[in-house]
XYZ file of C-alpha atoms in Angstrom:
737
model
C 65.704 40.576 99.449
C 63.301 43.205 97.710
C 64.074 43.224 93.458
C 64.454 45.968 92.303
C 62.094 48.433 90.519
C 64.290 47.404 87.155
C 64.180 43.358 88.088
C 60.239 43.770 88.823
C 59.578 44.994 85.432
C 61.977 42.371 83.995
C 61.145 39.687 86.616
C 57.696 40.469 87.627
C 57.268 40.682 91.260
C 56.497 37.079 92.171
C 56.643 35.970 95.782
C 55.982 33.041 95.474
C 58.157 29.951 96.257
C 60.793 28.389 93.840
C 60.843 25.256 94.219
C 63.280 23.026 96.381
C 66.451 21.666 94.821
C 66.764 18.813 93.311
C 63.384 17.762 92.737
C 61.655 16.901 90.004
C 58.643 19.799 89.478
C 58.733 20.828 85.123
C 59.907 24.831 84.745
C 57.067 27.431 84.092
C 57.336 28.195 80.320
C 55.855 31.842 82.207
C 58.633 31.872 84.798
C 60.056 35.002 85.422
C 58.661 36.892 83.013
C 56.605 39.967 82.891
C 52.366 40.461 81.811
C 53.699 42.686 79.498
C 56.657 40.205 77.766
C 53.780 37.440 78.220
C 51.311 39.641 75.621
C 53.747 40.225 73.426
C 54.123 36.393 72.972
C 50.361 35.581 72.143
C 49.799 38.450 70.030
C 53.362 36.802 68.352
C 50.704 33.716 68.566
C 47.996 35.007 67.624
C 49.043 36.141 64.162
C 50.964 33.352 63.058
C 47.823 32.055 63.471
C 46.672 33.230 60.519
C 46.315 32.716 57.285
C 48.526 34.047 55.061
C 47.565 37.734 54.440
C 48.690 37.021 50.661
C 45.239 35.470 50.480
C 43.040 37.591 50.871
C 44.814 39.219 48.557
C 45.701 37.115 45.485
C 41.177 36.419 46.783
C 40.138 40.363 45.758
C 42.537 40.191 42.985
C 40.684 37.263 41.514
C 37.011 39.085 42.516
C 38.464 42.238 39.996
C 39.934 40.822 37.342
C 36.688 38.303 37.115
C 34.269 42.224 37.291
C 37.261 42.775 34.313
C 36.093 40.069 31.898
C 39.578 38.756 32.251
C 38.616 35.275 32.847
C 41.303 33.672 33.062
C 43.907 35.365 35.255
C 40.836 35.404 38.070
C 40.928 31.095 37.685
C 44.575 32.030 38.155
C 44.566 33.545 41.270
C 41.003 31.629 43.028
C 43.160 28.571 42.097
C 46.475 30.396 44.448
C 43.954 30.627 47.205
C 42.194 27.436 46.591
C 46.003 25.541 46.823
C 46.711 27.212 49.685
C 43.954 26.665 51.718
C 41.872 24.206 50.437
C 39.697 23.365 52.964
C 39.042 26.875 54.333
C 36.584 29.566 54.228
C 38.310 31.160 50.772
C 39.796 28.045 49.808
C 36.210 26.597 49.771
C 34.994 30.223 47.590
C 37.649 29.419 44.951
C 37.247 26.319 44.136
C 33.335 27.199 43.616
C 34.799 30.196 41.419
C 37.080 28.177 39.876
C 34.756 25.794 38.837
C 32.155 28.454 37.614
C 33.881 30.089 35.567
C 35.052 27.741 33.729
C 31.628 26.134 32.928
C 29.740 29.592 32.664
C 31.928 32.076 31.095
C 35.082 30.358 29.420
C 33.471 27.387 28.013
C 35.761 24.764 29.729
C 33.123 22.394 30.709
C 35.348 18.874 30.246
C 38.012 20.979 33.616
C 34.592 22.149 35.021
C 33.717 19.026 35.632
C 37.356 17.135 36.302
C 37.079 20.147 38.994
C 34.289 19.474 40.400
C 33.978 16.349 40.494
C 37.656 16.191 42.079
C 36.404 18.313 44.986
C 32.850 15.988 45.515
C 35.319 13.081 45.894
C 37.620 14.289 48.167
C 35.370 16.357 50.193
C 32.445 15.437 51.612
C 30.901 18.160 54.721
C 29.206 21.332 54.431
C 28.084 23.003 51.614
C 29.772 24.145 49.445
C 30.418 20.652 47.636
C 26.677 20.111 47.520
C 26.579 24.022 45.973
C 29.352 22.182 43.443
C 26.557 19.515 41.816
C 23.245 22.336 41.919
C 25.704 24.052 39.730
C 26.523 21.030 36.974
C 23.005 20.166 38.008
C 21.929 23.499 36.220
C 24.031 23.570 33.548
C 23.638 19.452 32.031
C 20.581 20.724 32.739
C 20.119 23.949 30.136
C 22.275 22.119 27.712
C 19.758 19.609 27.868
C 21.540 17.050 28.175
C 20.508 15.391 31.210
C 22.592 12.771 30.938
C 25.765 14.249 32.724
C 22.922 14.672 36.529
C 23.382 10.866 36.578
C 27.210 10.723 36.585
C 26.083 13.099 39.457
C 24.117 10.476 42.548
C 27.540 8.587 43.515
C 29.079 11.650 45.071
C 25.388 12.967 46.640
C 25.675 9.472 48.524
C 29.224 9.891 49.316
C 28.706 13.475 50.920
C 27.791 13.370 54.466
C 23.909 14.528 55.690
C 23.331 16.928 57.912
C 20.236 18.894 59.730
C 21.328 21.655 59.198
C 19.133 23.240 57.243
C 20.104 25.193 53.778
C 22.643 22.016 53.309
C 19.166 19.877 53.837
C 18.051 21.730 50.921
C 20.185 21.380 49.026
C 20.387 17.744 49.156
C 16.610 17.298 48.962
C 17.224 19.758 46.137
C 20.226 17.408 44.251
C 18.190 14.611 44.559
C 14.836 16.288 42.848
C 16.468 16.504 40.497
C 17.687 12.943 40.411
C 14.801 11.799 39.601
C 13.779 14.566 37.085
C 16.850 13.904 35.094
C 15.715 9.867 34.609
C 12.092 11.048 33.447
C 13.533 12.790 30.494
C 15.802 10.322 29.856
C 12.604 7.518 30.150
C 13.841 5.510 32.975
C 10.233 5.391 34.380
C 11.400 2.668 37.149
C 14.025 4.646 38.346
C 12.694 7.925 38.230
C 9.931 5.997 40.059
C 12.652 5.394 43.165
C 14.187 8.500 42.793
C 11.579 11.174 43.290
C 10.464 7.715 45.744
C 13.481 8.340 47.759
C 12.633 12.502 48.100
C 9.177 11.501 49.475
C 11.313 8.430 52.412
C 14.300 10.740 52.527
C 13.655 14.889 52.998
C 9.740 14.619 54.322
C 8.699 17.692 54.453
C 11.300 19.907 52.175
C 10.612 21.957 50.063
C 10.146 19.446 47.573
C 7.596 17.224 48.957
C 4.836 18.352 46.172
C 6.131 18.162 43.217
C 8.499 15.074 43.959
C 4.511 13.124 45.022
C 3.385 15.299 41.580
C 5.779 13.479 39.868
C 6.053 10.474 41.550
C 2.321 9.308 40.595
C 3.262 10.185 36.907
C 6.542 8.239 36.712
C 3.742 5.494 37.373
C 1.472 6.681 35.446
C 3.413 6.409 32.160
C 4.044 3.140 33.395
C 0.394 2.583 32.899
C 0.613 1.726 36.651
C -3.334 3.109 36.999
C -4.547 1.834 40.421
C -0.813 2.740 42.067
C -0.326 6.308 41.120
C -4.373 7.479 41.208
C -3.175 7.214 45.623
C -0.592 10.025 44.909
C -2.662 12.653 42.826
C -5.534 12.383 45.467
C -3.191 12.813 48.064
C -1.734 16.017 46.550
C -4.589 17.202 45.828
C -6.095 16.732 49.896
C -1.951 17.862 51.193
C -1.817 20.579 48.340
C -4.395 22.043 47.491
C -3.003 25.085 46.289
C -0.050 23.507 44.975
C 1.421 24.869 41.649
C 0.247 20.998 40.365
C -3.418 21.399 41.721
C -5.647 21.280 38.193
C -3.136 19.429 36.619
C -3.586 15.960 39.728
C -7.022 16.329 39.723
C -6.595 15.899 35.968
C -4.421 13.602 35.955
C -6.676 11.615 38.324
C -9.307 11.534 36.077
C -6.491 9.801 33.100
C -5.748 7.003 36.242
C -9.348 6.263 36.357
C -9.711 5.983 32.345
C -6.740 3.397 32.377
C -8.829 1.880 35.508
C -11.886 1.432 33.302
C -14.287 3.178 35.967
C -15.163 5.271 33.295
C -18.359 6.971 34.976
C -15.880 7.996 38.018
C -13.416 9.272 35.352
C -15.711 11.590 33.826
C -17.128 12.793 36.592
C -13.035 14.287 37.397
C -13.204 15.804 34.105
C -15.880 17.108 34.199
C -14.700 19.457 37.455
C -11.652 20.013 36.128
C -13.688 21.487 32.920
C -15.847 23.716 35.985
C -13.681 24.558 38.649
C -9.926 25.013 35.550
C -11.693 27.102 32.908
C -8.751 29.351 32.472
C -6.712 25.799 32.577
C -3.534 25.295 30.139
C -4.831 21.533 31.092
C -8.180 22.827 30.719
C -9.190 21.542 26.683
C -7.921 17.436 27.674
C -10.211 17.011 29.591
C -12.427 18.469 27.436
C -10.968 15.669 24.539
C -11.014 13.031 27.712
C -14.984 13.537 28.916
C -15.412 13.701 24.844
C -13.897 10.300 24.344
C -16.269 9.182 26.713
C -18.725 10.212 25.316
C -18.137 8.422 22.648
C -17.480 5.185 22.981
C -21.276 5.576 24.619
C -22.965 6.174 21.144
C -25.836 7.042 20.813
C -27.008 10.701 21.274
C -23.749 10.348 23.370
C -22.281 11.690 20.557
C -23.480 14.687 20.525
C -21.997 15.556 23.879
C -18.507 14.039 22.652
C -17.920 16.665 19.571
C -19.438 19.443 21.803
C -16.468 18.695 23.797
C -14.320 18.484 21.650
C -14.601 22.280 20.066
C -14.272 23.232 22.969
C -11.207 21.749 22.950
C -10.457 22.728 19.895
C -11.709 26.414 21.127
C -9.992 26.734 24.485
C -6.292 24.933 22.968
C -3.842 27.178 23.668
C -0.914 24.981 22.061
C -2.214 22.917 18.821
C -0.953 19.848 19.899
C -4.303 20.148 22.075
C -6.746 20.748 18.833
C -4.970 18.175 17.102
C -6.334 15.453 19.195
C -9.859 17.221 19.745
C -10.279 17.680 15.745
C -9.260 14.358 14.513
C -11.361 12.611 16.932
C -13.622 14.379 15.848
C -13.557 13.838 12.627
C -13.525 9.958 13.642
C -17.371 10.165 14.480
C -17.799 11.862 11.450
C -17.111 9.277 9.333
C -19.127 6.991 11.040
C -21.164 8.728 10.611
C -20.383 9.456 6.100
C -21.028 13.539 7.913
C -17.991 13.743 5.014
C -18.561 17.512 4.099
C -18.338 18.338 8.517
C -15.240 16.678 8.734
C -13.957 19.126 5.632
C -15.178 22.062 8.144
C -12.767 20.969 10.942
C -9.869 20.014 9.082
C -10.469 23.703 6.803
C -10.761 25.095 10.275
C -8.181 23.716 12.327
C -5.194 24.452 9.786
C -6.627 27.968 9.849
C -6.529 28.935 12.924
C -3.074 26.996 13.399
C -0.835 26.669 10.577
C 2.727 25.980 10.062
C 1.411 24.642 13.980
C -0.492 22.264 12.678
C -0.204 18.254 11.717
C -0.365 18.903 8.319
C 0.102 15.759 7.130
C -2.131 14.317 9.622
C -4.804 17.291 8.117
C -4.301 15.646 4.621
C -4.701 12.376 5.402
C -8.497 12.679 6.298
C -8.304 14.552 2.773
C -7.799 11.949 1.096
C -10.013 9.390 3.292
C -12.891 12.059 2.070
C -12.501 11.856 -1.201
C -12.340 8.175 -1.830
C -15.787 8.111 -0.147
C -16.769 10.988 -2.184
C -15.768 8.697 -5.326
C -12.557 11.122 -5.944
C -9.755 8.324 -5.654
C -7.352 9.431 -8.204
C -7.208 12.727 -6.991
C -6.979 10.899 -3.415
C -3.754 9.402 -4.523
C -2.744 11.870 -6.219
C -3.066 14.207 -3.571
C -1.069 11.194 -1.013
C 1.834 10.911 -2.935
C 3.124 15.115 -3.444
C 1.946 14.428 0.574
C 4.125 11.471 1.464
C 7.627 12.617 -0.391
C 6.685 16.725 0.729
C 6.595 15.628 4.571
C 7.893 12.356 4.639
C 11.259 12.966 5.244
C 10.777 13.664 8.470
C 10.134 9.868 10.529
C 7.922 11.329 13.169
C 5.247 12.531 10.902
C 3.415 9.281 11.000
C 0.223 11.441 8.999
C 2.526 10.097 6.275
C 2.634 6.444 7.336
C -1.637 6.472 8.036
C -1.534 7.671 4.201
C 0.791 4.555 3.774
C -1.394 2.161 4.936
C -4.694 4.097 3.357
C -2.578 4.032 -0.044
C -2.552 -0.198 0.904
C -6.143 -0.827 0.884
C -6.529 2.018 -2.273
C -4.739 0.087 -4.354
C -6.530 -2.883 -3.376
C -10.415 -2.180 -3.743
C -10.549 1.389 -5.508
C -7.240 0.486 -8.441
C -8.035 -1.525 -11.651
C -4.816 -3.054 -12.752
C -3.584 0.182 -14.843
C -4.429 2.088 -11.917
C -1.833 0.212 -9.538
C 1.126 0.432 -12.299
C 0.942 3.618 -12.785
C 1.108 4.168 -8.497
C 3.596 1.094 -8.353
C 6.007 3.948 -11.125
C 5.017 7.549 -8.946
C 6.911 5.724 -6.547
C 9.285 4.229 -7.767
C 9.863 7.534 -9.331
C 9.593 10.093 -6.744
C 11.866 7.017 -4.721
C 14.610 7.308 -6.960
C 14.348 11.189 -7.009
C 14.299 11.453 -3.056
C 17.896 11.994 -1.299
C 17.249 11.741 2.240
C 16.974 8.184 3.614
C 13.915 8.906 5.871
C 11.172 9.237 2.812
C 13.234 7.072 0.237
C 13.091 3.920 3.008
C 9.201 5.072 3.691
C 9.398 5.617 -0.093
C 10.583 1.000 -0.580
C 8.475 -0.183 2.011
C 5.352 1.316 0.852
C 6.363 0.370 -2.660
C 6.945 -3.037 -1.174
C 3.204 -3.479 0.754
C 1.759 -2.977 -2.913
C 3.263 -5.593 -4.055
C 3.179 -7.661 -1.641
C 7.154 -7.951 -1.131
C 6.943 -6.524 2.207
C 8.779 -9.450 4.408
C 11.176 -9.886 1.800
C 12.338 -6.549 2.389
C 12.510 -6.292 5.707
C 14.715 -9.403 5.790
C 17.135 -7.253 3.700
C 16.523 -3.996 5.692
C 17.696 -5.738 8.646
C 21.459 -6.188 6.735
C 21.220 -2.998 5.206
C 20.235 -0.531 8.557
C 23.668 -0.142 10.625
C 20.661 1.585 13.211
C 17.450 2.396 13.227
C 18.063 6.528 13.055
C 16.450 6.732 9.499
C 13.336 3.828 10.247
C 10.003 5.304 10.023
C 6.960 3.224 12.130
C 6.611 1.552 8.471
C 9.796 0.202 8.431
C 9.906 -1.148 11.893
C 6.744 -2.923 11.269
C 8.589 -4.874 7.953
C 11.949 -5.268 10.431
C 9.811 -6.530 12.557
C 6.996 -9.106 10.070
C 10.440 -10.141 8.735
C 12.028 -11.036 12.200
C 9.054 -13.071 12.588
C 8.789 -15.047 10.109
C 12.072 -16.038 10.622
C 11.774 -16.407 14.284
C 14.517 -14.135 15.678
C 13.770 -12.178 18.836
C 17.297 -11.114 19.277
C 16.078 -7.218 19.293
C 11.961 -7.130 19.992
C 13.063 -5.886 22.849
C 14.849 -3.334 21.435
C 12.220 -2.363 18.177
C 9.664 -2.593 20.979
C 11.165 0.152 23.189
C 12.137 2.094 19.595
C 8.569 2.358 19.447
C 7.408 3.106 22.471
C 9.683 6.225 22.975
C 9.755 7.309 19.978
C 5.816 6.483 17.910
C 4.056 5.444 20.576
C 0.770 6.120 19.197
C 1.582 4.582 15.925
C 0.094 2.195 14.468
C 1.999 0.392 13.056
C 3.679 -0.897 17.062
C 1.281 -4.011 17.162
C 3.842 -5.600 15.365
C 6.715 -5.107 17.789
C 4.707 -6.197 20.041
C 3.321 -8.923 18.556
C 7.513 -9.883 18.335
C 7.977 -9.131 21.853
C 5.257 -11.684 22.839
C 6.336 -14.272 20.708
C 10.056 -14.047 21.735
C 8.938 -13.334 25.471
C 6.702 -17.222 25.393
C 9.643 -18.945 22.909
C 11.955 -17.600 25.909
C 9.273 -18.949 28.885
C 8.482 -15.298 30.006
C 5.366 -15.971 30.748
C 4.869 -13.211 32.827
C 6.962 -11.290 30.333
C 4.788 -12.089 28.239
C 1.304 -12.224 29.596
C 1.969 -8.113 29.692
C 2.811 -7.488 27.035
C -0.339 -8.929 25.221
C -2.343 -7.218 28.192
C -1.023 -3.411 26.636
C -1.782 -5.106 23.305
C -5.471 -5.727 23.816
C -5.407 -2.875 25.433
C -3.947 -0.267 23.387
C -6.176 -2.638 19.928
C -8.821 -4.276 21.293
C -9.912 -6.619 19.179
C -8.576 -5.722 15.547
C -8.290 -8.679 13.740
C -4.210 -8.694 13.106
C -4.271 -8.609 16.976
C -6.700 -12.412 17.806
C -3.087 -13.158 18.111
C -3.374 -11.669 22.200
C -6.058 -13.432 23.192
C -4.343 -16.838 20.707
C -0.521 -16.684 22.725
C -2.419 -15.790 26.320
C -4.265 -19.118 26.198
C -0.766 -20.197 24.974
C 1.004 -19.380 28.117
C -2.135 -20.175 29.990
C -1.982 -23.778 29.628
C 1.793 -23.310 29.397
C 1.281 -21.844 32.804
C -0.982 -25.229 34.000
C -3.640 -22.673 34.440
C -5.596 -25.430 32.165
C -9.069 -23.196 33.079
C -8.398 -19.796 32.133
C -6.231 -21.144 28.692
C -9.399 -22.450 27.747
C -11.458 -19.778 28.565
C -8.762 -17.781 26.674
C -9.547 -19.892 24.160
C -13.506 -20.222 24.035
C -12.809 -16.460 23.827
C -12.139 -15.429 20.194
C -15.261 -17.873 19.221
C -17.248 -15.057 20.327
C -15.239 -12.253 18.512
C -16.804 -11.629 14.891
C -13.782 -10.030 13.709
C -11.687 -13.713 15.251
C -13.768 -15.742 12.402
C -11.420 -17.592 9.808
C -7.926 -19.003 10.966
C -8.061 -16.924 14.586
C -11.416 -19.802 14.495
C -9.142 -22.618 13.506
C -6.123 -21.827 16.169
C -8.518 -21.542 18.605
C -10.034 -24.934 18.492
C -6.327 -26.492 18.142
C -5.918 -25.091 20.809
C -8.761 -26.245 22.942
C -7.971 -30.034 22.211
C -4.413 -29.490 23.679
C -5.831 -27.714 26.214
C -8.420 -30.818 27.137
C -4.685 -33.551 25.789
C -3.217 -31.986 28.175
C -5.827 -32.666 31.189
C -6.354 -35.815 30.492
C -8.922 -36.182 28.124
C -8.387 -37.488 25.531
C -11.026 -38.216 23.857
C -12.509 -34.876 24.487
C -9.336 -33.478 22.618
C -9.505 -36.239 19.938
C -13.363 -34.053 19.278
C -11.663 -30.792 18.545
C -8.529 -31.670 16.531
C -10.864 -33.925 14.172
C -13.047 -30.570 14.202
C -10.413 -28.548 13.540
C -9.250 -30.928 10.102
C -12.241 -30.238 8.933
C -14.569 -27.424 9.593
C -11.494 -25.718 8.655
C -9.220 -26.432 5.883
C -9.169 -24.124 4.218
C -7.050 -21.568 6.357
C -4.441 -20.893 7.418
C -2.580 -22.883 4.616
C -3.950 -25.830 5.452
C -1.682 -25.396 8.381
C -4.361 -25.423 11.771
C -5.504 -28.860 9.361
C -2.604 -30.823 9.187
C -1.734 -30.301 12.964
C -5.223 -31.621 14.014
C -4.139 -34.532 11.571
C -2.065 -35.369 13.961
C -2.911 -34.925 17.122
C -6.266 -37.373 16.440
C -3.445 -39.084 15.635
C -1.220 -38.971 19.168
C -4.687 -39.246 21.040
C -5.871 -42.264 19.303
C -2.464 -43.926 19.834
C -3.111 -42.500 24.161
C -6.167 -44.135 23.881
C -4.330 -47.218 21.785
C -6.620 -47.113 19.319
C -3.957 -48.537 16.233
C -6.638 -49.102 13.112
C -7.948 -45.402 14.416
C -4.913 -44.141 13.832
C -4.013 -45.296 10.792
C -6.661 -45.029 9.689
C -6.702 -40.938 10.642
C -3.090 -40.907 8.722
C -4.838 -42.455 5.948
C -7.375 -40.041 5.338
C -4.305 -37.362 6.393
C -3.079 -38.228 2.264
C -6.317 -38.854 0.754
C -7.103 -35.515 2.331
C -5.724 -32.665 -0.812
C -5.802 -29.797 1.310
C -2.740 -30.681 3.935
C -1.391 -34.283 1.684
C 1.783 -32.064 -0.023
C 2.462 -30.022 3.115
C 5.281 -30.739 5.551
C 3.419 -32.362 8.179
C 1.775 -35.258 5.963
C 5.271 -36.979 5.611
C 4.812 -37.799 9.745
C 1.623 -39.530 8.191
C 3.178 -41.610 5.802
C 6.253 -42.392 7.629
C 3.434 -44.345 9.750
C 1.900 -45.834 7.224
C 5.229 -46.860 4.924
C 5.873 -47.293 1.728
C 3.174 -50.056 0.598
C -0.209 -47.892 1.905
C 1.670 -44.588 0.291
C 2.018 -46.173 -3.007
C -0.964 -47.549 -2.990
C -2.700 -44.697 -1.418
C -0.710 -42.020 -4.048
C -1.923 -44.922 -7.286
C -5.837 -44.548 -6.522
C -5.685 -40.720 -6.386
C -3.511 -40.604 -9.478
C -6.917 -42.665 -11.208
C -9.322 -39.612 -9.545
C -10.040 -41.855 -6.696
C -11.368 -40.933 -3.301
C -12.159 -41.295 0.107
C -14.885 -42.440 2.380
C -12.937 -43.444 5.145
C -15.206 -43.041 8.319
C -13.631 -42.908 12.340
C -15.612 -42.893 15.283
C -14.339 -41.959 18.678
C -16.666 -41.822 21.583
C -15.999 -38.356 23.033
C -18.390 -38.384 26.193
C -19.580 -34.966 27.779
C -18.002 -32.364 26.055
C -18.118 -29.015 26.636
C -20.711 -26.847 25.566
C -19.689 -24.755 22.403
C -22.446 -24.262 21.406
C -22.903 -21.985 17.660
C -22.954 -18.082 18.136
C -24.725 -16.063 15.720
C -20.815 -15.270 14.552
C -22.148 -18.717 13.335
C -18.283 -19.850 14.653
C -19.001 -23.761 15.555
C -21.269 -25.476 15.831
C -22.748 -27.554 19.203
C -19.900 -29.696 20.736
C -22.703 -32.130 22.780
C -22.921 -34.690 21.228
C -21.751 -38.748 22.509
C -19.704 -39.194 19.240
C -16.910 -37.828 17.169
C -18.025 -38.906 13.246
C -16.501 -37.809 10.697
C -16.744 -38.201 6.557
C -14.280 -37.471 4.406
C -16.131 -35.984 0.811
C -16.922 -38.725 -1.878
C -16.490 -35.784 -4.207
C -13.525 -36.973 -7.106
C -12.478 -33.227 -5.569
C -12.415 -34.186 -1.865
C -14.870 -30.906 -1.044
C -16.795 -30.358 2.119
C -19.856 -27.889 2.863
C -17.987 -26.859 5.692
C -13.913 -26.945 3.600
C -13.127 -22.216 3.770
C -16.051 -21.936 6.131
C -16.715 -22.206 10.011
C -19.864 -24.110 11.213
C -21.709 -24.843 7.746
C -21.384 -29.098 8.462
């Protein structure tokens, strides 16, 4: 039967056959419903699926409150939206706004961090967690507090990666800033890894050029000159229009200089000077080329001076002029051109005024006065400058004055003038209130009266931390620790120097402490690295002879016999190392031969040590030479010669009261010892001769420094002196036997 119009409106006009009665067919929800009714149902479902409209209202209210600077109200409305729909678009916008308001407008950084980190920990996809990480990074950077930036790294690693361009750009930027944070925190090894990660994981990113440049710089800071060189070369080729192009060329020159490729480095610095005259790196290139010319001497000194003058004239910052000025002063001093030192220093002070390194300038003016015979005036100016500038822990000019005062006191001042100097320093110490200055003055006085080690031991106990310790104070602590063989703080002390006082001359004490500490712990590779750094910095200065001597011992401990022998032999040819270093090297040559089983050759070196160098190091190496000689003789089953060696040791006034002599006393027995002592008491002396066939020995030919006579004889014969004082012409000298 045909449906009526009313039925058709309500149920529709579906003429399909109804399912048979008793079947299992599911009833159709739309069965019997009109199209109009079905459309209404769809609209209701769509309305129900819409987010609560109040979220839009709350979001707009939050924006209004933010606009009128009622920030807390804005935070509360944004919070309401985020709580209602945290994963939705409005929710993501709202949490970002909450963190932004807390951080930038309300100064509630702790709460902002808490909210931001909580969100990043929960939501790991999309752009919003990255935007929050970027915002926090920028805040830390603006506050110059890079340590918290590193706390973001685990959250960054937890984010889900995507190929989305915008997200990938955020990731590259955030990981780049991780490398920057490590760089600013002086964690160069981690910084190197961070920039490498950007290069490896985000090739072609907007930060690729900068990451490459700083990747090279971190290795340069670690003195990996050969490793960083290719990075700067790649930058100059791949990023010729990059922001770092001029600096990359310059840093490439630094790498070449560090690799001791001085001719190539000079060409590179010349290229920078020619192509980038308006660059901020131009003064540095002039100074570096000046250094290379200056190292050559001769006619190149004039070229060096010309380059330093160009650096001074083009300097845009005081430190660029400072380096060149004092390098030029060094040249003038070597040529005794003191008036020119005064001229260049005065011009520097006039140009830069309060921005100049005034204390270092006063140091140089004082040195000039000393050479001009105005010693009292120089001393007075140094004391005044130390008091005026000594409160700043980084004033290395003050530290240079302290070292110069010690030399002036020893060389130029009489007893009365030395007493006045001590009185003036003590008065300054009593009047001072700044802890940095007071410590500096204490160390200065200790250096003058030779009590630096004792002061260092007291300072180890007195100072809760080393914040107020200037380089001379740190050096005193290093020297005291070395004296006590306490290497527990060696790494800490050297790190303080590297971080805060990299250019300080006092750092050599920290290198020595670190090197000996590593040797004591059998960290031979670490010790060799420390030795290399010390020698690169201080060369063949006398007080760094320890580095070459230790290098020989480290190589010997590593079983590298030939290298150990060569390392000891090289000590003999350095004029600055005459005396005690040569005595020690001679003894160590005996150790090398003994370890290789060449007992007769070893005996020859040990014997030479106690015969030729007994006047050095308070007889220490001579005493060690006696004992080592006796040891070799025992291994050779030469018992009579061993006993004679011990007897000669007790007759030798340079060593018979040293602790090592107790070994000889025990070996000889009380009767023989009493007989020797009684004989000496009557004014007697010994004429003991010890002859041992040594076989073919190394050719240790005397050099121009007269360090050692030829050691090519077939026998090693030593006659002890027969005078009442038991002296020889060789005692306290070298190569004069």
